Short mmCIF file of C-alpha atoms and ligand atoms in Angstrom, two decimals:
data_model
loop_
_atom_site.label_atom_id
_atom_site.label_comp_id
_atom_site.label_asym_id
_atom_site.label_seq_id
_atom_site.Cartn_x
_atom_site.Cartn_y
_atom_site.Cartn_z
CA UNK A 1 5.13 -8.03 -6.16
CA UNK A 2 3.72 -7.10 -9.54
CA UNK A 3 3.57 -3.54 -10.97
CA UNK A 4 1.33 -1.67 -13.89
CA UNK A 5 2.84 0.31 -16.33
CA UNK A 6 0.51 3.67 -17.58
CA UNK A 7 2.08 6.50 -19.34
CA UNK A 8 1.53 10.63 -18.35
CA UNK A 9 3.36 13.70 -17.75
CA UNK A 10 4.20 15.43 -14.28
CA UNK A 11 0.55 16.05 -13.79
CA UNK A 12 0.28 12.09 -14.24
CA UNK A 13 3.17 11.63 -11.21
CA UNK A 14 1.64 14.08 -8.80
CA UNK A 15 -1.58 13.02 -9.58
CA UNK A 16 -0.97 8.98 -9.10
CA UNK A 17 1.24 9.23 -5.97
CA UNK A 18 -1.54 11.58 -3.85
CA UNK A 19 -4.49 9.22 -4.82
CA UNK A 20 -3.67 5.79 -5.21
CA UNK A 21 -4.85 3.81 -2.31
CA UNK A 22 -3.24 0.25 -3.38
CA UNK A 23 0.43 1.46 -4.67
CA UNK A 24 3.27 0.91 -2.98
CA UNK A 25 5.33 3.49 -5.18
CA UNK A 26 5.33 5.26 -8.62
CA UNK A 27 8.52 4.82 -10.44
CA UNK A 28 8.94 6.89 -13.37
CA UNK A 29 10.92 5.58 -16.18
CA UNK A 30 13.48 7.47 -17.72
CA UNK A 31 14.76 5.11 -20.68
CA UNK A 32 15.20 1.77 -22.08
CA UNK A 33 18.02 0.76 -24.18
CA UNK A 34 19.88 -2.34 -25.40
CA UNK A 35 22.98 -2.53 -23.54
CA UNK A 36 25.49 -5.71 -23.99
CA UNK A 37 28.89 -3.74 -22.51
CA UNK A 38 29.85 -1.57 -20.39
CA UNK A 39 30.43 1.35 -22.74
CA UNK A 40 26.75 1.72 -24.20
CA UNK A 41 25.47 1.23 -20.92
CA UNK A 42 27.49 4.78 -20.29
CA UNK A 43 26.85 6.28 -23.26
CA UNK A 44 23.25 5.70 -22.84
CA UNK A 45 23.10 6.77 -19.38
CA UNK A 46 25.07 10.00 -19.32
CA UNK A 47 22.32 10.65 -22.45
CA UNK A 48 19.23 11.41 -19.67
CA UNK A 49 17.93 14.39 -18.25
CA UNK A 50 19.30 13.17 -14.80
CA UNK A 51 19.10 17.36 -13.91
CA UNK A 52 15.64 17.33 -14.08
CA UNK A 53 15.36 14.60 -10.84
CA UNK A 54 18.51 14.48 -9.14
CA UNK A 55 20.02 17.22 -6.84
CA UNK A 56 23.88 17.09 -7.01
CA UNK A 57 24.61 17.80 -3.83
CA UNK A 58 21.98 14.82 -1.99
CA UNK A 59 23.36 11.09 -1.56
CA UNK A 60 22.12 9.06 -4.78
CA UNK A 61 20.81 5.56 -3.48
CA UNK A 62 20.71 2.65 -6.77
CA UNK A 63 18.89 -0.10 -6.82
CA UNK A 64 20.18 -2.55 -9.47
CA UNK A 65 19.10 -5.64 -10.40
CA UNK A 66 20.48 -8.05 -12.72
CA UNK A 67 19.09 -11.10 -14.92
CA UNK A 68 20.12 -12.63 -17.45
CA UNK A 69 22.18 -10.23 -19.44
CA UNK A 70 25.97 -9.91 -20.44
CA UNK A 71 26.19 -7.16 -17.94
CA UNK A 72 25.76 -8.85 -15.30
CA UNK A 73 27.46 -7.38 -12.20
CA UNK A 74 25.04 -5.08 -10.15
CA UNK A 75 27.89 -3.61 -8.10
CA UNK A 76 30.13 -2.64 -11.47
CA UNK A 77 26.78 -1.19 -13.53
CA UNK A 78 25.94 0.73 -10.39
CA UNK A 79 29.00 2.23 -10.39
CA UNK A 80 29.03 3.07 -14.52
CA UNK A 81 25.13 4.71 -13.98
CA UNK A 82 26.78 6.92 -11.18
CA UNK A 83 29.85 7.72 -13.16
CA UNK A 84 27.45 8.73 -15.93
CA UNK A 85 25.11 10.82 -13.66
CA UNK A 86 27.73 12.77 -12.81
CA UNK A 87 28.93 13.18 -15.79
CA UNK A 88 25.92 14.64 -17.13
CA UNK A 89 25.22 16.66 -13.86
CA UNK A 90 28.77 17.84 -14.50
CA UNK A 91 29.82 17.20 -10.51
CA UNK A 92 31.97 14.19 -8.66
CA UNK A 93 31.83 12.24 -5.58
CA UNK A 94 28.33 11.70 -5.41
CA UNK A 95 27.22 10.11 -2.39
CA UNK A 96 26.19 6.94 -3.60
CA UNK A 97 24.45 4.39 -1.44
CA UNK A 98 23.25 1.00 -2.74
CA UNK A 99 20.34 -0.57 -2.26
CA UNK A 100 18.95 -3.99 -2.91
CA UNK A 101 15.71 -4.30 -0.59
CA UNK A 102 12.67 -2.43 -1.87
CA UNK A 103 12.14 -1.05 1.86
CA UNK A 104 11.90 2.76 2.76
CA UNK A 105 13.65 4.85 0.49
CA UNK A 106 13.64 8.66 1.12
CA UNK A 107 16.47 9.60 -0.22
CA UNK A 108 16.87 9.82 -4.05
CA UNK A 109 16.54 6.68 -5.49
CA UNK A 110 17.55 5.50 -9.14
CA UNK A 111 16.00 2.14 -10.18
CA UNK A 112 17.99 -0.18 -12.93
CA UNK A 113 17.24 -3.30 -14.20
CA UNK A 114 18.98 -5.13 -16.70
CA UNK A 115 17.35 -7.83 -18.22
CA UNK A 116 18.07 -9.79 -21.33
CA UNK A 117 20.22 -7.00 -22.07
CA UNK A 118 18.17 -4.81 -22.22
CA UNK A 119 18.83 -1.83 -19.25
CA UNK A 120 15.50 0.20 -17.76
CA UNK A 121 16.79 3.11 -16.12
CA UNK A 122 13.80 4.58 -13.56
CA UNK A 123 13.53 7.54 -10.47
CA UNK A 124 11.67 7.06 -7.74
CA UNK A 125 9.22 9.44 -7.62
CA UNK A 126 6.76 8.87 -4.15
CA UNK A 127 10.30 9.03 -1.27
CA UNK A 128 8.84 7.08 1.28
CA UNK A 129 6.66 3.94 0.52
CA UNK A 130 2.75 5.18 -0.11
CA UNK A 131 1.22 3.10 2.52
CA UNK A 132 2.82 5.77 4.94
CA UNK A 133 -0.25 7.99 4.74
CA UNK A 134 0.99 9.77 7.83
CA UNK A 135 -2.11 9.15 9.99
CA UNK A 136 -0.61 6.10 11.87
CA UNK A 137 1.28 6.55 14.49
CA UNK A 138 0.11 4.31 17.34
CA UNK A 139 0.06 1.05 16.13
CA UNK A 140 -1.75 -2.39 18.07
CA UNK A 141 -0.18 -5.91 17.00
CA UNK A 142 0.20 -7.09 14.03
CA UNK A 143 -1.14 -3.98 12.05
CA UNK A 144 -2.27 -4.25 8.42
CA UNK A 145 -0.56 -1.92 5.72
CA UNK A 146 -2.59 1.11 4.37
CA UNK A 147 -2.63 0.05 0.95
CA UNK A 148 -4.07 -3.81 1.76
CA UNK A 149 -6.07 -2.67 3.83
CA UNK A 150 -7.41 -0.70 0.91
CA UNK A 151 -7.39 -3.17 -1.37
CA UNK A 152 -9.69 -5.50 0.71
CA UNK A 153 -11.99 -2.68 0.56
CA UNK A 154 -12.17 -2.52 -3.16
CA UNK A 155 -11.71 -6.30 -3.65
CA UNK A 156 -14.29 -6.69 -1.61
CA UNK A 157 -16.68 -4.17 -3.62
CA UNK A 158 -17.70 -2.54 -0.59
CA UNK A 159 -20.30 0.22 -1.47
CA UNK A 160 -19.46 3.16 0.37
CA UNK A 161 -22.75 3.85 0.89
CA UNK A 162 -23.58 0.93 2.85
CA UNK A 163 -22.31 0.51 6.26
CA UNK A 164 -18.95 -1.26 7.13
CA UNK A 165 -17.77 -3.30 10.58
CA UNK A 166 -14.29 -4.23 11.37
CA UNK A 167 -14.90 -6.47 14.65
CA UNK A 168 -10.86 -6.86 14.74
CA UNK A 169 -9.98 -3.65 14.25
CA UNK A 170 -6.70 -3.57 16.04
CA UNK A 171 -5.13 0.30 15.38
CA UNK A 172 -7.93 0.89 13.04
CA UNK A 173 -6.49 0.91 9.30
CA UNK A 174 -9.65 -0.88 7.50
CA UNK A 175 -12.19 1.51 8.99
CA UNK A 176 -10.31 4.64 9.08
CA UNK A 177 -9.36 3.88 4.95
CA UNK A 178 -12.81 2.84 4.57
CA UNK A 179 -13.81 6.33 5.77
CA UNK A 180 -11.15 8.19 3.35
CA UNK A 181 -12.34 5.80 0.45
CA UNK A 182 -16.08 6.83 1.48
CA UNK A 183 -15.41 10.62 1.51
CA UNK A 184 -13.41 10.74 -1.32
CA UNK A 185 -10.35 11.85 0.67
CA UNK A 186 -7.03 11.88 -1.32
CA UNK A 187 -4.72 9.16 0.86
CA UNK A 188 -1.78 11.26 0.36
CA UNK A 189 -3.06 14.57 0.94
CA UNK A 190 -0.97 15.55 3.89
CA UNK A 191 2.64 13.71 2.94
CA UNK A 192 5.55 14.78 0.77
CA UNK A 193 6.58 13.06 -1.70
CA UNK A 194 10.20 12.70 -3.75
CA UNK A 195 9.04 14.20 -6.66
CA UNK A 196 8.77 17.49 -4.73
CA UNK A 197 12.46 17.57 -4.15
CA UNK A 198 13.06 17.22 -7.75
CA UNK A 199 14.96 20.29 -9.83
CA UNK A 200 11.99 19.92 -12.39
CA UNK A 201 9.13 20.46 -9.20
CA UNK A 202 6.52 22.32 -11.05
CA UNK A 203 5.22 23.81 -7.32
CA UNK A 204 1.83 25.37 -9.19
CA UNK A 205 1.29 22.13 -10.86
CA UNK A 206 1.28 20.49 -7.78
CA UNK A 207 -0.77 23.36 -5.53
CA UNK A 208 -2.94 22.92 -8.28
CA UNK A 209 -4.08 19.26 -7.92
CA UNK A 210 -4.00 19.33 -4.50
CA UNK A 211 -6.30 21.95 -4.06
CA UNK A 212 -8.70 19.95 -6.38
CA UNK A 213 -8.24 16.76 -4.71
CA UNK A 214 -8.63 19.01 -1.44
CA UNK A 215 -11.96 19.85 -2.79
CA UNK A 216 -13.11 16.84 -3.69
CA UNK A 217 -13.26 15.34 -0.40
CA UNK A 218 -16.88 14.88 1.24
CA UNK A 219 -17.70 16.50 5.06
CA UNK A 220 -18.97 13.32 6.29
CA UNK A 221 -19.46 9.33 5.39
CA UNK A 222 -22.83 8.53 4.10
CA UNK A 223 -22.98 5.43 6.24
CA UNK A 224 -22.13 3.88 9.43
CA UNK A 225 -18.52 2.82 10.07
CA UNK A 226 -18.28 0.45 13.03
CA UNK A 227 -14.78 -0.74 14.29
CA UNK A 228 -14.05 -2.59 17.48
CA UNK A 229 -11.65 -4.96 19.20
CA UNK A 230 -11.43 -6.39 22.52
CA UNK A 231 -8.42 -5.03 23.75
CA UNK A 232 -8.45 -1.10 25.07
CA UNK A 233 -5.00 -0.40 23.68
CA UNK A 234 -6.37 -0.76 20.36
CA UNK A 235 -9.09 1.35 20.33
CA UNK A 236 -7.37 4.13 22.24
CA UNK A 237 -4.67 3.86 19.07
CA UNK A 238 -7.11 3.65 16.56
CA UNK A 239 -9.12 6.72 17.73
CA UNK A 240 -5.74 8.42 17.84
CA UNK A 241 -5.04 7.28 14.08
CA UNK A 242 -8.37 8.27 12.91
CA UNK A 243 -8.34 11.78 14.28
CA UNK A 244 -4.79 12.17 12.53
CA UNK A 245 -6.18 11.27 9.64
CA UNK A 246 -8.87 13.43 9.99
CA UNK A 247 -11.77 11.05 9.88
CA UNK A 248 -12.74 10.58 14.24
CA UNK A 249 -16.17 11.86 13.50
CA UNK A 250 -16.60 9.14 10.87
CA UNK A 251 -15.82 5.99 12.61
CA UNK A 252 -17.63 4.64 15.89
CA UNK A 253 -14.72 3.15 17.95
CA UNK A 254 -15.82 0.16 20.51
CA UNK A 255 -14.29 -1.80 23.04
CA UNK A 256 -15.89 -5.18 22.23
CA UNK A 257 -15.37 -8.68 21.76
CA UNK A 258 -16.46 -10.57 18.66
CA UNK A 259 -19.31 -12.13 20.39
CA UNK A 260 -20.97 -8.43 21.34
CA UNK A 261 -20.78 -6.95 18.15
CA UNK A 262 -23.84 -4.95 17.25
CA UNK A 263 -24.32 -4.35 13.14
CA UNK A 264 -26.49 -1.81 12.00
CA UNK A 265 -29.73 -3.48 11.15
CA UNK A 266 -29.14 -2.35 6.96
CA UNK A 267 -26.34 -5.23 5.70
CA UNK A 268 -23.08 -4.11 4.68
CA UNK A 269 -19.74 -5.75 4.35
CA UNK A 270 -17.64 -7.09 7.31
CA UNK A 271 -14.10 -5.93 6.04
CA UNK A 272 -12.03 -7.82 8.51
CA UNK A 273 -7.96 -8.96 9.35
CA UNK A 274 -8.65 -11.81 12.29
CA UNK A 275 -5.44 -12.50 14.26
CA UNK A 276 -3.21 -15.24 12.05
CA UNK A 277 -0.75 -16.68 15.12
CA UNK A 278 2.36 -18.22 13.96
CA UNK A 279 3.00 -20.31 16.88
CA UNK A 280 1.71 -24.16 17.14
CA UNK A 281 0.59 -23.39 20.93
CA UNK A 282 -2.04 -20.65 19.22
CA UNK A 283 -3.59 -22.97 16.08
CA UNK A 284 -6.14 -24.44 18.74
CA UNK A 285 -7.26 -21.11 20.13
CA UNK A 286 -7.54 -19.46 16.54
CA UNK A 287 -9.64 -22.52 15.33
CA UNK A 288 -11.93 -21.43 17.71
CA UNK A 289 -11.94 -17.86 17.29
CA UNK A 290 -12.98 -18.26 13.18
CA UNK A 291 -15.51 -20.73 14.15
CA UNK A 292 -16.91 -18.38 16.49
CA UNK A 293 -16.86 -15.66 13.86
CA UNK A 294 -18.55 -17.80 11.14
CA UNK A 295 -21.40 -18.44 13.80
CA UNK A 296 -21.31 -14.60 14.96
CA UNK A 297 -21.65 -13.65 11.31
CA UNK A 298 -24.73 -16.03 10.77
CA UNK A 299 -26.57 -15.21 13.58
CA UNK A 300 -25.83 -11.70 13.54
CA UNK A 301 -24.95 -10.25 9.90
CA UNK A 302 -27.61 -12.00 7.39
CA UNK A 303 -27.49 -10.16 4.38
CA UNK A 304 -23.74 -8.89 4.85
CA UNK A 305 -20.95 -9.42 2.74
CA UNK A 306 -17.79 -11.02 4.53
CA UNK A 307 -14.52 -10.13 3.15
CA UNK A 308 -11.26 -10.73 5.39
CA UNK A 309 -7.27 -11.30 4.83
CA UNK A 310 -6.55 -15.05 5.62
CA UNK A 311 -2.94 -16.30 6.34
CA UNK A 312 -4.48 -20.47 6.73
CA UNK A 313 -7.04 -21.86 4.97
CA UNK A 314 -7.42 -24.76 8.11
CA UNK A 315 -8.54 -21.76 9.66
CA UNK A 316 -10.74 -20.36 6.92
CA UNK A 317 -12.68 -23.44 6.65
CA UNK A 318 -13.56 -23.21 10.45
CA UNK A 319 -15.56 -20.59 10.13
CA UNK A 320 -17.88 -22.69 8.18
CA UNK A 321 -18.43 -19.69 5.53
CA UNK A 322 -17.90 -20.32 1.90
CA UNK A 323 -15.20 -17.99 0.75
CA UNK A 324 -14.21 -17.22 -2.65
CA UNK A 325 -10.80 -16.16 -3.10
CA UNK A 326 -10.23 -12.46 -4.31
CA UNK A 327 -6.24 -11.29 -4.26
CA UNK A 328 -3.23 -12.86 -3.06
CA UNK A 329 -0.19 -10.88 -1.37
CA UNK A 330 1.93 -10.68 1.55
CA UNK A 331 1.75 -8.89 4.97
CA UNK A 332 4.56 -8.40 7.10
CA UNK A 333 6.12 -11.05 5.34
CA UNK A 334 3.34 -13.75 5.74
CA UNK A 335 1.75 -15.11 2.56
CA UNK A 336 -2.00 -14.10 2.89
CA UNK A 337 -4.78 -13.95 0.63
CA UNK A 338 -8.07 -12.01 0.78
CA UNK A 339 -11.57 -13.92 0.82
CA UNK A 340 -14.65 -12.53 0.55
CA UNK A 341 -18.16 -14.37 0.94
CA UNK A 342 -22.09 -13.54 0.73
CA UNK A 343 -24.09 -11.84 1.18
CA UNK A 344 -24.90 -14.47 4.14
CA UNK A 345 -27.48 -16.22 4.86
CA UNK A 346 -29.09 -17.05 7.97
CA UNK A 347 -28.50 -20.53 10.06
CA UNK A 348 -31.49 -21.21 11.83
CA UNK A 349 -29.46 -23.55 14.37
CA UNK A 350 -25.78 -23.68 13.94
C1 SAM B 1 -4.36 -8.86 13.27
S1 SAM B 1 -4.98 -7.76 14.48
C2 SAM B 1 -5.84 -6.56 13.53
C3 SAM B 1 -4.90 -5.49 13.05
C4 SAM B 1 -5.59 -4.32 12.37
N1 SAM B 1 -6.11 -4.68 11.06
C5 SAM B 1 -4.64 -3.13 12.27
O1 SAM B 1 -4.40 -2.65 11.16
O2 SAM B 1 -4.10 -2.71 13.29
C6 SAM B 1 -6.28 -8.68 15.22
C7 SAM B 1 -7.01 -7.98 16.36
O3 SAM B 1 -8.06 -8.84 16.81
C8 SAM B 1 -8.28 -8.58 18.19
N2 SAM B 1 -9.03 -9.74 18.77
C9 SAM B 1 -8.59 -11.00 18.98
N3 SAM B 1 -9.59 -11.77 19.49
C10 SAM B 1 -10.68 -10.97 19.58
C11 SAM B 1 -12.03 -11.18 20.01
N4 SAM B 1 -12.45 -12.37 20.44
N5 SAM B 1 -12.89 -10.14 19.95
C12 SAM B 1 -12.49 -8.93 19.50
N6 SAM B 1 -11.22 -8.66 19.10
C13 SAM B 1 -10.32 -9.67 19.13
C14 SAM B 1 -6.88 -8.37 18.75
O4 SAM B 1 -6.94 -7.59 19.94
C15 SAM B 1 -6.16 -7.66 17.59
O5 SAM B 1 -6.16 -6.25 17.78
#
């Protein structure tokens, strides 16, 4: 997964974790420093302002990562950057828990990488990953995260004001961001985050941009969002979701199957995650299903963009719709890539 480094103050922090949509977390770096043995590695590290993000008396989880440097033992440098945080925090027997997947921290978490001996020494600052808006509870299969689903909305270039369809809207995550994106609604406006548990939590600051992201927010969408699925359990979790999230009135929740779909007559985009099937036994029935959307898109959504997140390109292909490729990442694991195409153009016979 790649990151992008930008430089700010608190303001910056508080600001970045409540409205990016596509972030997974904001790490804030607290130093860099050549480090080639053990005892500059301390020095350095006992050096930081550790009081300003770390309570004494919480477990301190580490996440160290090691390449190609003389220090090369993530287990021993773990243990020198706790020795040093306590040092400077003036306490013992921190709690210290190490960590080595990137999954959901909400503890305090220090970050360190060593790397051509050179150490980066970073706090978590977001606690649980960002694509837990808080909205989704009920899930249906296979849900998309919050952020990709996001990003296929701005990949895609999908102009708020023109309407949007998700025909496989499963719990509902591209239409219900697609309605926060459209009114301007803050995706982290009703979570915590780590950086409020900090010793340095500037609790003005903070009441401060919220209440202007608060009041940015619009009362309604300025265009039609359509979601449906064939299966009842998914819409009655994606209504749910929605009205957590506060957007129910925004979104028009269908049971449907692809074939039934009924766009708005004004073109829009088609933001879509079609079922991927792992299994051998399902490749034959899928084929099928993305040929039937190509020809549901022609004869139905002439004009529209099509943008969807695509695990196969066999499958890709039988829809018969010439993608261009826009991002690549991973859901749930699965290599996937998002593909938009349009707008489309009508098939007189298909
Ligand atoms: C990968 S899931 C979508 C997940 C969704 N993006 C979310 O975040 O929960 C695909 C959805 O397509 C639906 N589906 C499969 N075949 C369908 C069809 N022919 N018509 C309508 N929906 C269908 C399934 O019920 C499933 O909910």
């Amino acid at each position: 997964m790649g990151g992008v480094a930008f430089t700010g103050g608190r303001e910056t922090i508080y600001r970045a974790n409540l409205h990016l949509r596509t972030a997974s977390r904001i790490i804030a770096r607290v130093a860099e420093f050549g480090a080639r043995g053990f005892p500059e590695l301390v020095r350095q590290a006992k050096r930081q302002p550790w009081e300003r993000y770390l309570v004494a008396e919480r477990p301190v989880q580490l996440r160290v990562t090691c390449r190609k440097s003389r220090l090369y033992h993530s287990g021993a440098v773990a243990e020198r950057v706790l020795e040093s945080i306590e040092k400077r925090l003036g306490v013992e027997g921190i709690v210290a828990v190490q960590r080595v997947q990137d999954d959901d921290a909400t503890g305090q978490l220090v970050i360190v990488r060593m790397a051509h001996d050179r150490c980066l020494l970073s706090v978590d600052t977001s606690g649980e990953l960002l694509h837990r808006r808080g909205y989704r509870e009920a899930t249906a299969k296979a849900p998309i995260r919050e952020t990709l689903a996001a990003a296929l909305l701005l990949a895609a270039d999908w102009r708020t004001d023109a309407p949007l369809l998700d025909p496989f809207c499963g719990s509902g995550t591209i239409a219900i961001e697609g309605a926060l994106l459209a009114r301007r609604i803050a995706p982290g406006l009703h979570r915590r985050f780590a950086f409020m548990e900090w010793p340095d939590f500037d609790a003005g600051l903070w009441r401060r941009v919220h209440a202007d992201a608060a009041q940015a927010a619009l009362p309604h969408v300025p265009s039609p969002i359509l979601a449906s699925d064939r299966d009842a359990g998914a819409i009655a979790a994606a209504t749910a979701n929605a009205a957590r999230a506060g957007v129910a009135g925004d979104i028009t929740f269908e049971q449907r199957a692809l074939s039934a779909i009924e766009p708005p007559a004004e073109p829009g985009w088609v933001c879509t995650n079609p079922p991927y099937g792992v299994r051998v036994s399902e490749r034959a029935a899928l084929r099928n299903l993305y040929a039937q959307f190509g020809k549901v898109m022609r004869a139905k959504c002439a004009g529209w963009t099509v943008a969807m997140y695509s695990a196969d390109a066999r499958l890709e292909k039988a829809t018969r719709l010439s993608f261009r490729p826009l991002l690549n990442t991973t859901n749930g694991g699965i290599p996937v890539r998002a593909v938009a195409c349009g707008p489309i153009e009508m098939r007189k016979k298909d």
